[in-house]
């Protein structure tokens, strides 16, 4: 039997950021990846402290942004790369009322650090009512982040490229096949529905599509444009536009109505020709109260769940990986707001 401290099941933001906590604390572990494109890999990579519909912020936004920056610097120390793209969100205003609301909200203590008071005009895209800049917003270079982390995990023998087989887990003895583990942390996103130990947690799928498009006229490269959805350049010359939200059409194929919605949304702000080159979709694990679900199994004290990252996989995944680590290793209680106990 090989002795390890942790098993991690799942390779999205939850699994990767938890793996980082183990790396920085010198814990031994293996991470199971079934090799499917995760919702995390399909995500836009937006890091955003503001709810852009209502111009509000959310619980611990500043702390989460600061912690993410610190964590990405730590990750850079072993992958050698920076994944934070300093390309702030510019929210296109629909009308003057939105401009007024933005300015009013920018006086608010919670929002003054995020809502820039000076409006900008962008070239090429339609922004008759200008744009508001979200200070401290940025983007993660999603593909590089995952390619490099998989590479690092593989080189250090932390990665097992297999679907984790729940029937082979003996929680009482802390064994899985030839592994003897102290703790197992389940980070499967919507895959958790197949996990017999945590299948009852209150996450619901919200399907998101994005398109990658070829634009006939280049748009400003140093900003992330947002009206209905996000628009920004990727590293292969294509532009990302997305993502949609859908709680109803949950089949595992591309939904043409989502593609139409995206094409229409992009046409509204981009007055030139474009071609759709790629369509991708994923399932966000969402929770009614919009907070993650973190907890320990009621009977098996060595099994944990880390899920419900919702639409903010990066900030939630990064910040709460540390809370979970401290809960397991240092007995520091989880915040009630994210504890799985709140549903009991
Ligand atoms: C279109 C779209 C755009 C988005 N944009 C953003 C954004 O800009 N910013 C942001 O912060 N968030 C964004 N999100 C949300 C974010 O992607 C999710 O919150 C996040 O992906 C959830 O991460 P996760 O690790 O919990 O799950 P996932 O990313 O789904 O990862 C879980 C992984 O576990 C694997 N797995 C499951 N079961 C097993 C098993 N038995 N054995 C082995 N592996 C297993 C799955 O294959 C999967 O790869 C977006 C989501 C979508 C769909």
GROMACS .gro file of N, CA and C in nm, residues 231-316:
model
  258
  231UNK      N    1  -1.662   3.969  -2.382
  231UNK     CA    2  -1.591   3.960  -2.510
  231UNK      C    3  -1.445   3.999  -2.488
  232UNK      N    4  -1.354   3.910  -2.530
  232UNK     CA    5  -1.211   3.941  -2.514
  232UNK      C    6  -1.127   3.852  -2.606
  233UNK      N    7  -1.004   3.892  -2.634
  233UNK     CA    8  -0.919   3.811  -2.722
  233UNK      C    9  -0.862   3.689  -2.651
  234UNK      N   10  -0.845   3.580  -2.724
  234UNK     CA   11  -0.775   3.464  -2.667
  234UNK      C   12  -0.637   3.459  -2.732
  235UNK      N   13  -0.558   3.357  -2.696
  235UNK     CA   14  -0.419   3.359  -2.744
  235UNK      C   15  -0.402   3.300  -2.884
  236UNK      N   16  -0.511   3.251  -2.949
  236UNK     CA   17  -0.491   3.196  -3.085
  236UNK      C   18  -0.557   3.280  -3.194
  237UNK      N   19  -0.577   3.408  -3.164
  237UNK     CA   20  -0.632   3.497  -3.265
  237UNK      C   21  -0.784   3.501  -3.265
  238UNK      N   22  -0.847   3.407  -3.197
  238UNK     CA   23  -0.994   3.408  -3.188
  238UNK      C   24  -1.035   3.491  -3.066
  239UNK      N   25  -1.163   3.529  -3.065
  239UNK     CA   26  -1.217   3.605  -2.951
  239UNK      C   27  -1.320   3.520  -2.879
  240UNK      N   28  -1.320   3.528  -2.750
  240UNK     CA   29  -1.414   3.455  -2.665
  240UNK      C   30  -1.538   3.542  -2.646
  241UNK      N   31  -1.655   3.483  -2.659
  241UNK     CA   32  -1.778   3.555  -2.624
  241UNK      C   33  -1.869   3.458  -2.545
  242UNK      N   34  -1.906   3.494  -2.425
  242UNK     CA   35  -1.992   3.408  -2.343
  242UNK      C   36  -1.987   3.453  -2.200
  243UNK      N   37  -2.048   3.373  -2.110
  243UNK     CA   38  -2.125   3.255  -2.136
  243UNK      C   39  -2.273   3.276  -2.100
  244UNK      N   40  -2.349   3.186  -2.156
  244UNK     CA   41  -2.494   3.187  -2.131
  244UNK      C   42  -2.526   3.120  -1.998
  245UNK      N   43  -2.650   3.132  -1.957
  245UNK     CA   44  -2.699   3.063  -1.835
  245UNK      C   45  -2.826   2.989  -1.871
  246UNK      N   46  -2.836   2.864  -1.835
  246UNK     CA   47  -2.957   2.788  -1.865
  246UNK      C   48  -2.976   2.676  -1.762
  247UNK      N   49  -3.089   2.684  -1.691
  247UNK     CA   50  -3.119   2.581  -1.591
  247UNK      C   51  -3.209   2.471  -1.646
  248UNK      N   52  -3.259   2.490  -1.770
  248UNK     CA   53  -3.361   2.398  -1.822
  248UNK      C   54  -3.306   2.295  -1.920
  249UNK      N   55  -3.234   2.344  -2.024
  249UNK     CA   56  -3.185   2.253  -2.130
  249UNK      C   57  -3.053   2.192  -2.084
  250UNK      N   58  -3.063   2.075  -2.021
  250UNK     CA   59  -2.941   2.024  -1.956
  250UNK      C   60  -2.881   1.902  -2.027
  251UNK      N   61  -2.918   1.883  -2.155
  251UNK     CA   62  -2.862   1.770  -2.229
  251UNK      C   63  -2.712   1.795  -2.258
  252UNK      N   64  -2.643   1.686  -2.294
  252UNK     CA   65  -2.497   1.697  -2.312
  252UNK      C   66  -2.458   1.723  -2.457
  253UNK      N   67  -2.530   1.813  -2.523
  253UNK     CA   68  -2.492   1.855  -2.658
  253UNK      C   69  -2.499   2.007  -2.662
  254UNK      N   70  -2.446   2.060  -2.774
  254UNK     CA   71  -2.457   2.204  -2.796
  254UNK      C   72  -2.604   2.238  -2.816
  255UNK      N   73  -2.647   2.346  -2.754
  255UNK     CA   74  -2.785   2.392  -2.768
  255UNK      C   75  -2.787   2.507  -2.869
  256UNK      N   76  -2.853   2.485  -2.981
  256UNK     CA   77  -2.849   2.586  -3.087
  256UNK      C   78  -2.909   2.719  -3.042
  257UNK      N   79  -3.008   2.712  -2.951
  257UNK     CA   80  -3.069   2.839  -2.908
  257UNK      C   81  -2.969   2.922  -2.827
  258UNK      N   82  -2.878   2.854  -2.757
  258UNK     CA   83  -2.774   2.928  -2.683
  258UNK      C   84  -2.678   2.994  -2.782
  259UNK      N   85  -2.647   2.923  -2.890
  259UNK     CA   86  -2.556   2.980  -2.990
  259UNK      C   87  -2.622   3.103  -3.054
  260UNK      N   88  -2.752   3.091  -3.084
  260UNK     CA   89  -2.824   3.205  -3.143
  260UNK      C   90  -2.822   3.324  -3.046
  261UNK      N   91  -2.844   3.294  -2.920
  261UNK     CA   92  -2.843   3.401  -2.818
  261UNK      C   93  -2.706   3.472  -2.817
  262UNK      N   94  -2.601   3.393  -2.829
  262UNK     CA   95  -2.466   3.452  -2.827
  262UNK      C   96  -2.439   3.532  -2.955
  263UNK      N   97  -2.481   3.477  -3.069
  263UNK     CA   98  -2.458   3.549  -3.195
  263UNK      C   99  -2.535   3.682  -3.192
  264UNK      N  100  -2.658   3.679  -3.142
  264UNK     CA  101  -2.737   3.803  -3.134
  264UNK      C  102  -2.675   3.902  -3.037
  265UNK      N  103  -2.629   3.851  -2.923
  265UNK     CA  104  -2.568   3.938  -2.821
  265UNK      C  105  -2.443   4.007  -2.877
  266UNK      N  106  -2.363   3.930  -2.949
  266UNK     CA  107  -2.240   3.986  -3.004
  266UNK      C  108  -2.273   4.087  -3.115
  267UNK      N  109  -2.374   4.055  -3.197
  267UNK     CA  110  -2.412   4.147  -3.307
  267UNK      C  111  -2.456   4.282  -3.253
  268UNK      N  112  -2.514   4.280  -3.133
  268UNK     CA  113  -2.561   4.405  -3.072
  268UNK      C  114  -2.447   4.503  -3.044
  269UNK      N  115  -2.330   4.448  -3.012
  269UNK     CA  116  -2.219   4.539  -2.977
  269UNK      C  117  -2.110   4.545  -3.084
  270UNK      N  118  -2.113   4.448  -3.175
  270UNK     CA  119  -2.006   4.442  -3.275
  270UNK      C  120  -2.067   4.460  -3.414
  271UNK      N  121  -2.050   4.576  -3.474
  271UNK     CA  122  -2.123   4.608  -3.597
  271UNK      C  123  -2.055   4.559  -3.725
  272UNK      N  124  -1.965   4.463  -3.715
  272UNK     CA  125  -1.895   4.412  -3.834
  272UNK      C  126  -1.918   4.262  -3.847
  273UNK      N  127  -1.862   4.204  -3.955
  273UNK     CA  128  -1.880   4.059  -3.976
  273UNK      C  129  -1.796   3.979  -3.877
  274UNK      N  130  -1.850   3.864  -3.839
  274UNK     CA  131  -1.770   3.769  -3.759
  274UNK      C  132  -1.815   3.627  -3.791
  275UNK      N  133  -1.726   3.533  -3.765
  275UNK     CA  134  -1.758   3.393  -3.791
  275UNK      C  135  -1.739   3.312  -3.663
  276UNK      N  136  -1.837   3.225  -3.635
  276UNK     CA  137  -1.825   3.138  -3.517
  276UNK      C  138  -1.735   3.020  -3.555
  277UNK      N  139  -1.625   3.004  -3.481
  277UNK     CA  140  -1.530   2.897  -3.514
  277UNK      C  141  -1.543   2.779  -3.417
  278UNK      N  142  -1.595   2.806  -3.298
  278UNK     CA  143  -1.598   2.701  -3.195
  278UNK      C  144  -1.714   2.727  -3.101
  279UNK      N  145  -1.775   2.619  -3.050
  279UNK     CA  146  -1.877   2.634  -2.945
  279UNK      C  147  -1.842   2.536  -2.834
  280UNK      N  148  -1.844   2.581  -2.712
  280UNK     CA  149  -1.819   2.491  -2.599
  280UNK      C  150  -1.924   2.515  -2.491
  281UNK      N  151  -1.945   2.413  -2.410
  281UNK     CA  152  -2.039   2.432  -2.299
  281UNK      C  153  -1.989   2.357  -2.177
  282UNK      N  154  -2.042   2.396  -2.062
  282UNK     CA  155  -2.009   2.328  -1.936
  282UNK      C  156  -2.122   2.350  -1.838
  283UNK      N  157  -2.115   2.279  -1.726
  283UNK     CA  158  -2.222   2.288  -1.626
  283UNK      C  159  -2.167   2.350  -1.498
  284UNK      N  160  -2.218   2.468  -1.464
  284UNK     CA  161  -2.176   2.531  -1.337
  284UNK      C  162  -2.247   2.460  -1.223
  285UNK      N  163  -2.174   2.425  -1.118
  285UNK     CA  164  -2.243   2.369  -1.000
  285UNK      C  165  -2.294   2.484  -0.913
  286UNK      N  166  -2.424   2.510  -0.920
  286UNK     CA  167  -2.476   2.629  -0.851
  286UNK      C  168  -2.558   2.590  -0.727
  287UNK      N  169  -2.570   2.685  -0.637
  287UNK     CA  170  -2.639   2.664  -0.510
  287UNK      C  171  -2.739   2.779  -0.493
  288UNK      N  172  -2.855   2.745  -0.436
  288UNK     CA  173  -2.961   2.844  -0.421
  288UNK      C  174  -2.914   2.976  -0.360
  289UNK      N  175  -2.836   2.967  -0.252
  289UNK     CA  176  -2.792   3.090  -0.186
  289UNK      C  177  -2.660   3.145  -0.242
  290UNK      N  178  -2.618   3.092  -0.357
  290UNK     CA  179  -2.498   3.140  -0.429
  290UNK      C  180  -2.369   3.131  -0.348
  291UNK      N  181  -2.363   3.037  -0.258
  291UNK     CA  182  -2.238   3.018  -0.182
  291UNK      C  183  -2.192   2.875  -0.199
  292UNK      N  184  -2.060   2.851  -0.192
  292UNK     CA  185  -2.010   2.714  -0.205
  292UNK      C  186  -2.066   2.620  -0.097
  293UNK      N  187  -2.047   2.493  -0.120
  293UNK     CA  188  -2.085   2.392  -0.020
  293UNK      C  189  -1.958   2.316   0.018
  294UNK      N  190  -1.919   2.328   0.142
  294UNK     CA  191  -1.796   2.264   0.189
  294UNK      C  192  -1.831   2.186   0.315
  295UNK      N  193  -1.784   2.064   0.324
  295UNK     CA  194  -1.815   1.992   0.448
  295UNK      C  195  -1.752   1.855   0.457
  296UNK      N  196  -1.776   1.798   0.575
  296UNK     CA  197  -1.722   1.665   0.609
  296UNK      C  198  -1.839   1.567   0.608
  297UNK      N  199  -1.813   1.447   0.565
  297UNK     CA  200  -1.918   1.345   0.562
  297UNK      C  201  -1.966   1.317   0.706
  298UNK      N  202  -2.097   1.294   0.720
  298UNK     CA  203  -2.154   1.276   0.855
  298UNK      C  204  -2.097   1.153   0.925
  299UNK      N  205  -2.073   1.043   0.853
  299UNK     CA  206  -2.025   0.920   0.918
  299UNK      C  207  -1.876   0.899   0.899
  300UNK      N  208  -1.825   0.930   0.780
  300UNK     CA  209  -1.682   0.906   0.753
  300UNK      C  210  -1.606   1.038   0.765
  301UNK      N  211  -1.530   1.050   0.874
  301UNK     CA  212  -1.466   1.179   0.904
  301UNK      C  213  -1.347   1.209   0.815
  302UNK      N  214  -1.311   1.112   0.731
  302UNK     CA  215  -1.197   1.133   0.640
  302UNK      C  216  -1.243   1.172   0.498
  303UNK      N  217  -1.374   1.193   0.479
  303UNK     CA  218  -1.424   1.230   0.346
  303UNK      C  219  -1.481   1.372   0.350
  304UNK      N  220  -1.445   1.451   0.248
  304UNK     CA  221  -1.486   1.593   0.242
  304UNK      C  222  -1.539   1.628   0.103
  305UNK      N  223  -1.627   1.726   0.101
  305UNK     CA  224  -1.678   1.775  -0.028
  305UNK      C  225  -1.644   1.923  -0.043
  306UNK      N  226  -1.609   1.961  -0.168
  306UNK     CA  227  -1.578   2.101  -0.199
  306UNK      C  228  -1.646   2.130  -0.332
  307UNK      N  229  -1.760   2.197  -0.326
  307UNK     CA  230  -1.843   2.209  -0.445
  307UNK      C  231  -1.924   2.340  -0.442
  308UNK      N  232  -2.012   2.355  -0.539
  308UNK     CA  233  -2.103   2.471  -0.541
  308UNK      C  234  -2.034   2.602  -0.572
  309UNK      N  235  -1.930   2.599  -0.656
  309UNK     CA  236  -1.856   2.723  -0.683
  309UNK      C  237  -1.935   2.820  -0.771
  310UNK      N  238  -2.040   2.771  -0.835
  310UNK     CA  239  -2.133   2.858  -0.908
  310UNK      C  240  -2.069   2.930  -1.025
  311UNK      N  241  -2.104   3.058  -1.039
  311UNK     CA  242  -2.053   3.137  -1.151
  311UNK      C  243  -1.917   3.199  -1.119
  312UNK      N  244  -1.871   3.180  -0.994
  312UNK     CA  245  -1.742   3.241  -0.955
  312UNK      C  246  -1.642   3.133  -0.914
  313UNK      N  247  -1.615   3.044  -1.010
  313UNK     CA  248  -1.528   2.930  -0.980
  313UNK      C  249  -1.389   2.971  -0.936
  314UNK      N  250  -1.337   3.077  -0.995
  314UNK     CA  251  -1.198   3.112  -0.965
  314UNK      C  252  -1.186   3.171  -0.824
  315UNK      N  253  -1.265   3.274  -0.797
  315UNK     CA  254  -1.254   3.337  -0.664
  315UNK      C  255  -1.297   3.241  -0.554
  316UNK      N  256  -1.410   3.173  -0.573
  316UNK     CA  257  -1.457   3.080  -0.470
  316UNK      C  258  -1.360   2.963  -0.453
   0.00000   0.00000   0.00000
